[in-house]
JSON list of C-alpha atoms in Angstrom, two decimals:
[
{"chain": "S", "resi": 1, "resn": "MET", "atom": "CA", "xyz": [-6.00, -0.80, 19.65]},
{"chain": "S", "resi": 2, "resn": "PRO", "atom": "CA", "xyz": [-2.29, -1.51, 20.23]},
{"chain": "S", "resi": 3, "resn": "ASN", "atom": "CA", "xyz": [-0.89, -4.73, 18.81]},
{"chain": "S", "resi": 4, "resn": "ILE", "atom": "CA", "xyz": [0.00, -6.28, 22.18]},
{"chain": "S", "resi": 5, "resn": "ILE", "atom": "CA", "xyz": [-3.59, -5.91, 23.36]},
{"chain": "S", "resi": 6, "resn": "ARG", "atom": "CA", "xyz": [-4.78, -7.59, 20.15]},
{"chain": "S", "resi": 7, "resn": "LEU", "atom": "CA", "xyz": [-2.53, -10.55, 20.83]},
{"chain": "S", "resi": 8, "resn": "ILE", "atom": "CA", "xyz": [-3.61, -10.85, 24.46]},
{"chain": "S", "resi": 9, "resn": "ALA", "atom": "CA", "xyz": [-7.31, -10.58, 23.55]},
{"chain": "S", "resi": 10, "resn": "GLY", "atom": "CA", "xyz": [-6.95, -13.11, 20.72]},
{"chain": "S", "resi": 11, "resn": "PHE", "atom": "CA", "xyz": [-5.20, -15.69, 22.87]},
{"chain": "S", "resi": 12, "resn": "ALA", "atom": "CA", "xyz": [-7.66, -15.08, 25.74]},
{"chain": "S", "resi": 13, "resn": "LEU", "atom": "CA", "xyz": [-10.57, -15.75, 23.37]},
{"chain": "S", "resi": 14, "resn": "LEU", "atom": "CA", "xyz": [-8.90, -18.92, 22.11]},
{"chain": "S", "resi": 15, "resn": "GLY", "atom": "CA", "xyz": [-8.26, -20.05, 25.69]},
{"chain": "S", "resi": 16, "resn": "GLY", "atom": "CA", "xyz": [-11.86, -19.31, 26.60]},
{"chain": "S", "resi": 17, "resn": "ALA", "atom": "CA", "xyz": [-12.99, -21.31, 23.56]},
{"chain": "S", "resi": 18, "resn": "VAL", "atom": "CA", "xyz": [-10.99, -24.32, 24.76]},
{"chain": "S", "resi": 19, "resn": "ALA", "atom": "CA", "xyz": [-12.60, -23.99, 28.19]},
{"chain": "S", "resi": 20, "resn": "LEU", "atom": "CA", "xyz": [-16.05, -23.80, 26.59]},
{"chain": "S", "resi": 21, "resn": "PHE", "atom": "CA", "xyz": [-15.34, -26.97, 24.60]},
{"chain": "S", "resi": 22, "resn": "ILE", "atom": "CA", "xyz": [-14.19, -28.76, 27.77]},
{"chain": "S", "resi": 23, "resn": "PHE", "atom": "CA", "xyz": [-17.40, -27.82, 29.63]},
{"chain": "S", "resi": 24, "resn": "GLY", "atom": "CA", "xyz": [-19.56, -28.91, 26.70]},
{"chain": "S", "resi": 25, "resn": "PHE", "atom": "CA", "xyz": [-20.69, -25.54, 25.33]},
{"chain": "S", "resi": 26, "resn": "TRP", "atom": "CA", "xyz": [-19.82, -26.35, 21.70]},
{"chain": "S", "resi": 27, "resn": "PRO", "atom": "CA", "xyz": [-21.78, -23.58, 19.92]},
{"chain": "S", "resi": 28, "resn": "TRP", "atom": "CA", "xyz": [-20.28, -20.87, 22.14]},
{"chain": "S", "resi": 29, "resn": "GLY", "atom": "CA", "xyz": [-16.83, -22.43, 21.76]},
{"chain": "S", "resi": 30, "resn": "ILE", "atom": "CA", "xyz": [-17.06, -22.26, 17.97]},
{"chain": "S", "resi": 31, "resn": "ILE", "atom": "CA", "xyz": [-18.12, -18.60, 18.15]},
{"chain": "S", "resi": 32, "resn": "ALA", "atom": "CA", "xyz": [-15.26, -17.84, 20.57]},
{"chain": "S", "resi": 33, "resn": "ILE", "atom": "CA", "xyz": [-12.75, -19.53, 18.23]},
{"chain": "S", "resi": 34, "resn": "LEU", "atom": "CA", "xyz": [-13.99, -17.50, 15.26]},
{"chain": "S", "resi": 35, "resn": "LEU", "atom": "CA", "xyz": [-13.77, -14.26, 17.23]},
{"chain": "S", "resi": 36, "resn": "GLY", "atom": "CA", "xyz": [-10.30, -15.17, 18.50]},
{"chain": "S", "resi": 37, "resn": "ILE", "atom": "CA", "xyz": [-9.09, -15.88, 14.97]},
{"chain": "S", "resi": 38, "resn": "ILE", "atom": "CA", "xyz": [-10.52, -12.57, 13.72]},
{"chain": "S", "resi": 39, "resn": "VAL", "atom": "CA", "xyz": [-8.76, -10.67, 16.51]},
{"chain": "S", "resi": 40, "resn": "LEU", "atom": "CA", "xyz": [-5.46, -12.45, 15.81]},
{"chain": "S", "resi": 41, "resn": "VAL", "atom": "CA", "xyz": [-5.75, -11.79, 12.07]},
{"chain": "S", "resi": 42, "resn": "THR", "atom": "CA", "xyz": [-6.12, -8.05, 12.74]},
{"chain": "S", "resi": 43, "resn": "TYR", "atom": "CA", "xyz": [-2.65, -8.20, 14.29]},
{"chain": "S", "resi": 44, "resn": "PHE", "atom": "CA", "xyz": [-1.19, -9.02, 10.89]},
{"chain": "S", "resi": 45, "resn": "PHE", "atom": "CA", "xyz": [-3.67, -7.06, 8.77]},
{"chain": "S", "resi": 46, "resn": "ASN", "atom": "CA", "xyz": [-4.60, -3.71, 10.29]},
{"chain": "S", "resi": 47, "resn": "GLU", "atom": "CA", "xyz": [-8.28, -2.98, 9.70]},
{"chain": "S", "resi": 48, "resn": "ASN", "atom": "CA", "xyz": [-7.63, 0.66, 8.85]},
{"chain": "S", "resi": 49, "resn": "MET", "atom": "CA", "xyz": [-5.14, -0.36, 6.16]},
{"chain": "S", "resi": 50, "resn": "LEU", "atom": "CA", "xyz": [-7.56, -2.90, 4.72]},
{"chain": "S", "resi": 51, "resn": "LEU", "atom": "CA", "xyz": [-10.40, -0.39, 4.59]},
{"chain": "S", "resi": 52, "resn": "ALA", "atom": "CA", "xyz": [-8.14, 2.28, 3.07]},
{"chain": "S", "resi": 53, "resn": "GLN", "atom": "CA", "xyz": [-7.05, -0.16, 0.34]},
{"chain": "S", "resi": 54, "resn": "TRP", "atom": "CA", "xyz": [-10.66, -1.07, -0.35]},
{"chain": "S", "resi": 55, "resn": "PHE", "atom": "CA", "xyz": [-11.74, 2.57, -0.68]},
{"chain": "S", "resi": 56, "resn": "LEU", "atom": "CA", "xyz": [-8.66, 3.26, -2.81]},
{"chain": "S", "resi": 57, "resn": "ARG", "atom": "CA", "xyz": [-9.77, 0.52, -5.23]},
{"chain": "S", "resi": 58, "resn": "LYS", "atom": "CA", "xyz": [-13.25, 2.05, -5.28]},
{"chain": "S", "resi": 59, "resn": "ASP", "atom": "CA", "xyz": [-11.60, 5.42, -6.09]},
{"chain": "S", "resi": 60, "resn": "ASN", "atom": "CA", "xyz": [-13.02, 7.06, -2.96]},
{"chain": "S", "resi": 61, "resn": "MET", "atom": "CA", "xyz": [-9.99, 9.07, -1.88]},
{"chain": "S", "resi": 62, "resn": "PRO", "atom": "CA", "xyz": [-11.56, 11.05, 0.99]},
{"chain": "S", "resi": 63, "resn": "LYS", "atom": "CA", "xyz": [-12.67, 7.89, 2.82]},
{"chain": "S", "resi": 64, "resn": "ALA", "atom": "CA", "xyz": [-9.34, 6.15, 2.15]},
{"chain": "S", "resi": 65, "resn": "LYS", "atom": "CA", "xyz": [-7.51, 9.16, 3.59]},
{"chain": "S", "resi": 66, "resn": "LYS", "atom": "CA", "xyz": [-9.87, 9.16, 6.59]},
{"chain": "S", "resi": 67, "resn": "PHE", "atom": "CA", "xyz": [-8.98, 5.56, 7.43]},
{"chain": "S", "resi": 68, "resn": "LEU", "atom": "CA", "xyz": [-5.26, 6.17, 6.94]},
{"chain": "S", "resi": 69, "resn": "ASP", "atom": "CA", "xyz": [-5.49, 9.23, 9.20]},
{"chain": "S", "resi": 70, "resn": "ARG", "atom": "CA", "xyz": [-6.77, 6.96, 11.97]},
{"chain": "S", "resi": 71, "resn": "ILE", "atom": "CA", "xyz": [-3.28, 5.49, 12.09]},
{"chain": "S", "resi": 72, "resn": "THR", "atom": "CA", "xyz": [-1.59, 8.16, 14.16]},
{"chain": "S", "resi": 73, "resn": "ASN", "atom": "CA", "xyz": [1.83, 6.52, 14.58]},
{"chain": "S", "resi": 74, "resn": "TYR", "atom": "CA", "xyz": [2.36, 3.83, 11.98]},
{"chain": "S", "resi": 75, "resn": "GLU", "atom": "CA", "xyz": [5.60, 2.62, 13.55]},
{"chain": "S", "resi": 76, "resn": "THR", "atom": "CA", "xyz": [3.84, 1.46, 16.70]},
{"chain": "S", "resi": 77, "resn": "GLN", "atom": "CA", "xyz": [0.38, 0.61, 15.35]},
{"chain": "S", "resi": 78, "resn": "LEU", "atom": "CA", "xyz": [1.54, -1.48, 12.37]},
{"chain": "S", "resi": 79, "resn": "ILE", "atom": "CA", "xyz": [3.92, -4.38, 12.18]},
{"chain": "S", "resi": 80, "resn": "LYS", "atom": "CA", "xyz": [7.19, -3.71, 10.40]},
{"chain": "S", "resi": 81, "resn": "VAL", "atom": "CA", "xyz": [6.08, -5.44, 7.18]},
{"chain": "S", "resi": 82, "resn": "GLN", "atom": "CA", "xyz": [3.23, -2.93, 6.76]},
{"chain": "S", "resi": 83, "resn": "HIS", "atom": "CA", "xyz": [5.32, 0.26, 7.05]},
{"chain": "S", "resi": 84, "resn": "GLY", "atom": "CA", "xyz": [6.20, 0.32, 3.35]},
{"chain": "S", "resi": 85, "resn": "TYR", "atom": "CA", "xyz": [2.60, -0.31, 2.31]},
{"chain": "S", "resi": 86, "resn": "TYR", "atom": "CA", "xyz": [1.38, 2.50, 4.55]},
{"chain": "S", "resi": 87, "resn": "ASN", "atom": "CA", "xyz": [3.72, 4.95, 2.84]},
{"chain": "S", "resi": 88, "resn": "LEU", "atom": "CA", "xyz": [2.70, 3.61, -0.57]},
{"chain": "S", "resi": 89, "resn": "LEU", "atom": "CA", "xyz": [-0.98, 4.23, 0.18]},
{"chain": "S", "resi": 90, "resn": "ILE", "atom": "CA", "xyz": [-0.24, 7.74, 1.49]},
{"chain": "S", "resi": 91, "resn": "GLY", "atom": "CA", "xyz": [1.79, 8.41, -1.67]},
{"chain": "S", "resi": 92, "resn": "LEU", "atom": "CA", "xyz": [-1.02, 7.20, -3.93]},
{"chain": "S", "resi": 93, "resn": "ILE", "atom": "CA", "xyz": [-3.52, 9.46, -2.19]},
{"chain": "S", "resi": 94, "resn": "GLU", "atom": "CA", "xyz": [-1.14, 12.43, -2.21]},
{"chain": "S", "resi": 95, "resn": "SER", "atom": "CA", "xyz": [-0.35, 11.91, -5.90]},
{"chain": "S", "resi": 96, "resn": "ARG", "atom": "CA", "xyz": [-3.94, 12.86, -6.75]},
{"chain": "S", "resi": 97, "resn": "THR", "atom": "CA", "xyz": [-3.71, 16.24, -5.01]},
{"chain": "S", "resi": 98, "resn": "ALA", "atom": "CA", "xyz": [0.02, 17.12, -4.94]},
{"chain": "S", "resi": 99, "resn": "PRO", "atom": "CA", "xyz": [2.05, 14.82, -7.21]},
{"chain": "S", "resi": 100, "resn": "MET", "atom": "CA", "xyz": [5.44, 16.38, -6.48]},
{"chain": "S", "resi": 101, "resn": "GLN", "atom": "CA", "xyz": [4.99, 16.02, -2.72]},
{"chain": "S", "resi": 102, "resn": "SER", "atom": "CA", "xyz": [4.13, 12.32, -3.03]},
{"chain": "S", "resi": 103, "resn": "GLU", "atom": "CA", "xyz": [7.66, 11.51, -4.19]},
{"chain": "S", "resi": 104, "resn": "LYS", "atom": "CA", "xyz": [8.98, 11.29, -0.62]},
{"chain": "S", "resi": 105, "resn": "TYR", "atom": "CA", "xyz": [6.31, 8.72, 0.31]},
{"chain": "S", "resi": 106, "resn": "PHE", "atom": "CA", "xyz": [7.11, 6.50, -2.66]},
{"chain": "S", "resi": 107, "resn": "LYS", "atom": "CA", "xyz": [10.84, 6.64, -1.93]},
{"chain": "S", "resi": 108, "resn": "LYS", "atom": "CA", "xyz": [10.23, 5.91, 1.74]},
{"chain": "S", "resi": 109, "resn": "SER", "atom": "CA", "xyz": [7.99, 2.94, 0.87]},
{"chain": "S", "resi": 110, "resn": "LEU", "atom": "CA", "xyz": [10.75, 1.51, -1.32]},
{"chain": "S", "resi": 111, "resn": "ALA", "atom": "CA", "xyz": [13.33, 2.11, 1.42]},
{"chain": "S", "resi": 112, "resn": "LEU", "atom": "CA", "xyz": [11.18, 0.39, 4.06]},
{"chain": "S", "resi": 113, "resn": "GLY", "atom": "CA", "xyz": [10.53, -2.52, 1.72]},
{"chain": "S", "resi": 114, "resn": "MET", "atom": "CA", "xyz": [7.49, -4.29, 0.38]},
{"chain": "S", "resi": 115, "resn": "GLN", "atom": "CA", "xyz": [7.01, -7.98, -0.21]},
{"chain": "S", "resi": 116, "resn": "MET", "atom": "CA", "xyz": [4.93, -7.98, -3.37]},
{"chain": "S", "resi": 117, "resn": "ASP", "atom": "CA", "xyz": [6.70, -7.22, -6.63]},
{"chain": "S", "resi": 118, "resn": "HIS", "atom": "CA", "xyz": [3.74, -5.50, -8.25]},
{"chain": "S", "resi": 119, "resn": "ASN", "atom": "CA", "xyz": [3.62, -2.96, -5.39]},
{"chain": "S", "resi": 120, "resn": "ILE", "atom": "CA", "xyz": [7.32, -2.24, -5.89]},
{"chain": "S", "resi": 121, "resn": "ALA", "atom": "CA", "xyz": [6.63, -1.82, -9.60]},
{"chain": "S", "resi": 122, "resn": "LEU", "atom": "CA", "xyz": [3.74, 0.55, -8.83]},
{"chain": "S", "resi": 123, "resn": "ALA", "atom": "CA", "xyz": [5.94, 2.72, -6.60]},
{"chain": "S", "resi": 124, "resn": "LYS", "atom": "CA", "xyz": [8.70, 2.85, -9.22]},
{"chain": "S", "resi": 125, "resn": "LEU", "atom": "CA", "xyz": [6.21, 3.61, -11.99]},
{"chain": "S", "resi": 126, "resn": "SER", "atom": "CA", "xyz": [4.84, 6.49, -9.91]},
{"chain": "S", "resi": 127, "resn": "LEU", "atom": "CA", "xyz": [8.38, 7.76, -9.34]},
{"chain": "S", "resi": 128, "resn": "ALA", "atom": "CA", "xyz": [8.99, 7.56, -13.10]},
{"chain": "S", "resi": 129, "resn": "GLY", "atom": "CA", "xyz": [5.90, 9.71, -13.69]},
{"chain": "S", "resi": 130, "resn": "ILE", "atom": "CA", "xyz": [7.12, 12.27, -11.17]},
{"chain": "S", "resi": 131, "resn": "ALA", "atom": "CA", "xyz": [10.56, 12.32, -12.79]},
{"chain": "S", "resi": 132, "resn": "MET", "atom": "CA", "xyz": [8.92, 12.89, -16.18]},
{"chain": "S", "resi": 133, "resn": "ALA", "atom": "CA", "xyz": [6.94, 15.78, -14.74]},
{"chain": "S", "resi": 134, "resn": "LYS", "atom": "CA", "xyz": [10.24, 17.26, -13.53]},
{"chain": "S", "resi": 135, "resn": "ARG", "atom": "CA", "xyz": [11.67, 16.78, -17.07]},
{"chain": "S", "resi": 136, "resn": "ASN", "atom": "CA", "xyz": [14.33, 14.40, -15.71]},
{"chain": "S", "resi": 137, "resn": "LYS", "atom": "CA", "xyz": [14.44, 11.84, -18.51]},
{"chain": "S", "resi": 138, "resn": "ARG", "atom": "CA", "xyz": [17.42, 9.86, -17.19]},
{"chain": "S", "resi": 139, "resn": "GLU", "atom": "CA", "xyz": [15.79, 9.24, -13.81]},
{"chain": "S", "resi": 140, "resn": "ALA", "atom": "CA", "xyz": [12.43, 8.47, -15.43]},
{"chain": "S", "resi": 141, "resn": "THR", "atom": "CA", "xyz": [14.05, 5.92, -17.73]},
{"chain": "S", "resi": 142, "resn": "MET", "atom": "CA", "xyz": [15.83, 4.29, -14.79]},
{"chain": "S", "resi": 143, "resn": "TYR", "atom": "CA", "xyz": [12.63, 4.01, -12.72]},
{"chain": "S", "resi": 144, "resn": "LEU", "atom": "CA", "xyz": [10.69, 2.74, -15.73]},
{"chain": "S", "resi": 145, "resn": "ALA", "atom": "CA", "xyz": [13.25, -0.01, -16.38]},
{"chain": "S", "resi": 146, "resn": "GLU", "atom": "CA", "xyz": [13.17, -1.01, -12.70]},
{"chain": "S", "resi": 147, "resn": "ALA", "atom": "CA", "xyz": [9.36, -1.03, -12.75]},
{"chain": "S", "resi": 148, "resn": "LYS", "atom": "CA", "xyz": [9.36, -3.27, -15.81]},
{"chain": "S", "resi": 149, "resn": "LYS", "atom": "CA", "xyz": [11.81, -5.65, -14.12]},
{"chain": "S", "resi": 150, "resn": "ALA", "atom": "CA", "xyz": [9.74, -5.73, -10.90]},
{"chain": "S", "resi": 151, "resn": "ASP", "atom": "CA", "xyz": [6.45, -6.32, -12.76]},
{"chain": "S", "resi": 152, "resn": "LYS", "atom": "CA", "xyz": [6.90, -10.07, -13.21]},
{"chain": "S", "resi": 153, "resn": "ASN", "atom": "CA", "xyz": [3.19, -10.85, -13.66]},
{"chain": "S", "resi": 154, "resn": "LYS", "atom": "CA", "xyz": [2.76, -8.06, -16.25]},
{"chain": "S", "resi": 155, "resn": "LEU", "atom": "CA", "xyz": [0.04, -6.35, -14.19]},
{"chain": "S", "resi": 156, "resn": "LEU", "atom": "CA", "xyz": [1.36, -2.90, -15.08]},
{"chain": "S", "resi": 157, "resn": "ALA", "atom": "CA", "xyz": [2.53, -3.68, -18.62]},
{"chain": "S", "resi": 158, "resn": "ASP", "atom": "CA", "xyz": [0.00, -1.34, -20.25]},
{"chain": "S", "resi": 159, "resn": "GLN", "atom": "CA", "xyz": [0.89, 1.54, -17.94]},
{"chain": "S", "resi": 160, "resn": "ILE", "atom": "CA", "xyz": [4.62, 1.01, -18.51]},
{"chain": "S", "resi": 161, "resn": "LYS", "atom": "CA", "xyz": [4.10, 0.98, -22.29]},
{"chain": "S", "resi": 162, "resn": "GLN", "atom": "CA", "xyz": [1.98, 4.13, -22.07]},
{"chain": "S", "resi": 163, "resn": "MET", "atom": "CA", "xyz": [4.67, 5.85, -19.98]},
{"chain": "S", "resi": 164, "resn": "LYS", "atom": "CA", "xyz": [7.33, 4.93, -22.56]},
{"chain": "S", "resi": 165, "resn": "ASP", "atom": "CA", "xyz": [5.16, 6.39, -25.30]},
{"chain": "S", "resi": 166, "resn": "GLN", "atom": "CA", "xyz": [4.77, 9.59, -23.31]},
{"chain": "S", "resi": 167, "resn": "MET", "atom": "CA", "xyz": [8.55, 9.77, -22.90]},
{"chain": "S", "resi": 168, "resn": "GLY", "atom": "CA", "xyz": [8.91, 9.48, -26.67]},
{"chain": "S", "resi": 169, "resn": "MET", "atom": "CA", "xyz": [6.44, 12.34, -27.07]},
{"chain": "S", "resi": 170, "resn": "MET", "atom": "CA", "xyz": [8.49, 14.36, -24.58]},
{"chain": "S", "resi": 171, "resn": "ASP", "atom": "CA", "xyz": [11.56, 13.96, -26.82]},
{"chain": "S", "resi": 172, "resn": "LYS", "atom": "CA", "xyz": [9.60, 15.13, -29.87]},
{"chain": "S", "resi": 173, "resn": "GLN", "atom": "CA", "xyz": [8.35, 18.20, -28.02]},
{"chain": "S", "resi": 174, "resn": "GLN", "atom": "CA", "xyz": [11.90, 19.15, -27.04]},
{"chain": "S", "resi": 175, "resn": "GLN", "atom": "CA", "xyz": [13.08, 18.77, -30.65]},
{"chain": "S", "resi": 176, "resn": "VAL", "atom": "CA", "xyz": [10.30, 21.07, -31.88]},
{"chain": "S", "resi": 177, "resn": "ARG", "atom": "CA", "xyz": [11.21, 23.69, -29.26]},
{"chain": "S", "resi": 178, "resn": "TYR", "atom": "CA", "xyz": [14.84, 23.89, -30.36]},
{"chain": "S", "resi": 179, "resn": "ARG", "atom": "CA", "xyz": [14.10, 24.34, -34.06]}
]
Protein backbone atom coordinates (compact mmCIF):
# COMPACT_ATOMS: atom_id res chain seq x y z
CA MET A 1 0.00 0.00 0.00
CA PRO A 2 1.48 3.39 -0.94
CA ASN A 3 2.43 5.73 1.89
CA ILE A 4 -0.08 8.45 0.99
CA ILE A 5 -2.95 5.96 1.20
CA ARG A 6 -1.69 4.86 4.63
CA LEU A 7 -1.78 8.44 5.85
CA ILE A 8 -5.26 9.07 4.45
CA ALA A 9 -6.62 5.82 5.91
CA GLY A 10 -5.01 6.49 9.29
CA PHE A 11 -6.40 9.99 9.59
CA ALA A 12 -9.82 8.83 8.33
CA LEU A 13 -9.89 6.17 11.06
CA LEU A 14 -8.90 8.73 13.69
CA GLY A 15 -11.59 11.12 12.42
CA GLY A 16 -14.14 8.32 12.50
CA ALA A 17 -13.07 7.49 16.05
CA VAL A 18 -13.72 11.09 17.12
CA ALA A 19 -17.17 10.91 15.51
CA LEU A 20 -17.88 7.64 17.32
CA PHE A 21 -16.89 9.23 20.64
CA ILE A 22 -19.18 12.21 19.95
CA PHE A 23 -22.16 9.94 19.23
CA GLY A 24 -21.50 7.87 22.35
CA PHE A 25 -20.11 4.67 20.83
CA TRP A 26 -17.09 4.48 23.15
CA PRO A 27 -16.04 0.84 22.58
CA TRP A 28 -16.07 1.26 18.80
CA GLY A 29 -14.25 4.58 19.12
CA ILE A 30 -11.45 2.96 21.11
CA ILE A 31 -11.12 0.21 18.51
CA ALA A 32 -11.08 2.79 15.70
CA ILE A 33 -8.35 4.79 17.49
CA LEU A 34 -6.21 1.68 17.91
CA LEU A 35 -6.63 0.74 14.24
CA GLY A 36 -5.86 4.32 13.17
CA ILE A 37 -2.68 4.37 15.26
CA ILE A 38 -1.58 1.01 13.81
CA VAL A 39 -2.12 2.27 10.26
CA LEU A 40 -0.21 5.49 10.98
CA VAL A 41 2.67 3.58 12.58
CA THR A 42 3.04 1.47 9.43
CA TYR A 43 3.82 4.72 7.60
CA PHE A 44 7.01 5.06 9.62
CA PHE A 45 7.78 1.35 10.03
CA ASN A 46 7.07 -0.66 6.89
CA GLU A 47 5.61 -4.04 7.82
CA ASN A 48 7.72 -5.88 5.23
CA MET A 49 10.89 -4.39 6.69
CA LEU A 50 9.85 -5.32 10.22
CA LEU A 51 9.05 -8.90 9.24
CA ALA A 52 12.30 -9.21 7.27
CA GLN A 53 14.28 -8.01 10.30
CA TRP A 54 12.46 -10.47 12.53
CA PHE A 55 13.16 -13.41 10.22
CA LEU A 56 16.77 -12.24 9.86
CA ARG A 57 17.16 -12.41 13.65
CA LYS A 58 15.64 -15.90 13.59
CA ASP A 59 18.20 -16.81 10.89
CA ASN A 60 15.49 -17.68 8.37
CA MET A 61 17.00 -16.13 5.25
CA PRO A 62 14.50 -17.38 2.66
CA LYS A 63 11.53 -15.82 4.47
CA ALA A 64 13.45 -12.59 5.14
CA LYS A 65 14.30 -12.37 1.43
CA LYS A 66 10.65 -13.08 0.55
CA PHE A 67 9.46 -10.11 2.62
CA LEU A 68 12.16 -7.82 1.23
CA ASP A 69 11.21 -8.89 -2.30
CA ARG A 70 7.69 -7.61 -1.63
CA ILE A 71 9.18 -4.13 -1.65
CA THR A 72 9.37 -3.60 -5.40
CA ASN A 73 10.54 0.04 -5.43
CA TYR A 74 12.03 1.00 -2.10
CA GLU A 75 12.35 4.67 -3.03
CA THR A 76 8.59 5.10 -3.28
CA GLN A 77 7.37 2.49 -0.79
CA LEU A 78 9.68 3.46 2.08
CA ILE A 79 10.34 6.79 3.69
CA LYS A 80 13.79 8.25 3.09
CA VAL A 81 15.09 7.23 6.54
CA GLN A 82 14.51 3.55 5.72
CA HIS A 83 16.43 3.46 2.42
CA GLY A 84 19.78 2.76 4.10
CA TYR A 85 18.30 0.04 6.30
CA TYR A 86 16.72 -1.64 3.28
CA ASN A 87 20.10 -1.85 1.55
CA LEU A 88 21.71 -3.08 4.77
CA LEU A 89 19.20 -5.93 5.04
CA ILE A 90 19.67 -6.86 1.37
CA GLY A 91 23.44 -6.82 1.92
CA LEU A 92 23.19 -9.07 4.97
CA ILE A 93 21.09 -11.58 3.07
CA GLU A 94 23.36 -11.45 0.01
CA SER A 95 26.46 -11.87 2.17
CA ARG A 96 25.32 -15.40 3.02
CA THR A 97 25.13 -16.48 -0.61
CA ALA A 98 27.49 -14.14 -2.52
CA PRO A 99 29.71 -12.14 -0.15
CA MET A 100 31.57 -10.20 -2.83
CA GLN A 101 28.34 -9.00 -4.45
CA SER A 102 26.99 -7.71 -1.13
CA GLU A 103 29.67 -5.02 -0.98
CA LYS A 104 27.65 -2.63 -3.17
CA TYR A 105 24.64 -2.88 -0.83
CA PHE A 106 26.71 -2.11 2.26
CA LYS A 107 28.34 0.88 0.57
CA LYS A 108 24.98 2.13 -0.65
CA SER A 109 23.47 1.78 2.84
CA LEU A 110 26.31 3.87 4.27
CA ALA A 111 25.89 6.45 1.49
CA LEU A 112 22.13 6.73 2.08
CA GLY A 113 22.68 7.02 5.81
CA MET A 114 21.42 5.24 8.88
CA GLN A 115 20.50 6.72 12.23
CA MET A 116 21.71 4.02 14.60
CA ASP A 117 25.44 3.78 15.22
CA HIS A 118 25.47 0.01 15.69
CA ASN A 119 23.98 -0.46 12.21
CA ILE A 120 26.70 1.75 10.74
CA ALA A 121 29.25 -0.32 12.65
CA LEU A 122 27.70 -3.54 11.30
CA ALA A 123 27.91 -2.30 7.70
CA LYS A 124 31.54 -1.22 8.15
CA LEU A 125 32.44 -4.50 9.85
CA SER A 126 30.92 -6.39 6.92
CA LEU A 127 32.89 -4.23 4.50
CA ALA A 128 36.05 -4.99 6.50
CA GLY A 129 35.36 -8.72 6.12
CA ILE A 130 34.89 -8.32 2.38
CA ALA A 131 38.13 -6.33 2.13
CA MET A 132 39.93 -9.09 4.05
CA ALA A 133 38.55 -11.67 1.64
CA LYS A 134 39.97 -9.58 -1.21
CA ARG A 135 43.34 -9.49 0.63
CA ASN A 136 43.15 -5.69 0.90
CA LYS A 137 44.58 -5.18 4.37
CA ARG A 138 44.70 -1.37 4.25
CA GLU A 139 41.01 -1.05 3.42
CA ALA A 140 40.08 -3.74 5.96
CA THR A 141 42.01 -1.92 8.68
CA MET A 142 40.32 1.37 7.79
CA TYR A 143 36.81 -0.15 7.91
CA LEU A 144 37.61 -1.98 11.14
CA ALA A 145 38.77 1.25 12.81
CA GLU A 146 35.63 3.05 11.62
CA ALA A 147 33.46 0.18 12.88
CA LYS A 148 35.13 0.33 16.28
CA LYS A 149 34.55 4.09 16.43
CA ALA A 150 30.88 3.72 15.41
CA ASP A 151 30.22 0.91 17.92
CA LYS A 152 29.72 3.16 20.94
CA ASN A 153 27.69 0.65 22.96
CA LYS A 154 30.23 -2.14 22.34
CA LEU A 155 27.61 -4.40 20.75
CA LEU A 156 30.06 -5.64 18.13
CA ALA A 157 33.21 -5.58 20.29
CA ASP A 158 33.68 -9.36 20.15
CA GLN A 159 33.28 -9.47 16.37
CA ILE A 160 35.71 -6.57 15.92
CA LYS A 161 38.28 -8.29 18.15
CA GLN A 162 37.82 -11.55 16.25
CA MET A 163 38.29 -9.74 12.92
CA LYS A 164 41.52 -8.14 14.20
CA ASP A 165 42.78 -11.56 15.24
CA GLN A 166 41.99 -12.92 11.79
CA MET A 167 43.92 -10.02 10.23
CA GLY A 168 46.91 -10.94 12.38
CA MET A 169 46.63 -14.52 11.16
CA MET A 170 46.51 -13.21 7.59
CA ASP A 171 49.88 -11.48 8.14
CA LYS A 172 51.41 -14.68 9.51
CA GLN A 173 50.18 -16.67 6.50
CA GLN A 174 51.77 -14.18 4.12
CA GLN A 175 55.09 -14.36 5.99
CA VAL A 176 55.10 -18.17 5.76
CA ARG A 177 54.41 -18.00 2.00
CA TYR A 178 57.39 -15.77 1.29
CA ARG A 179 59.92 -17.89 3.19
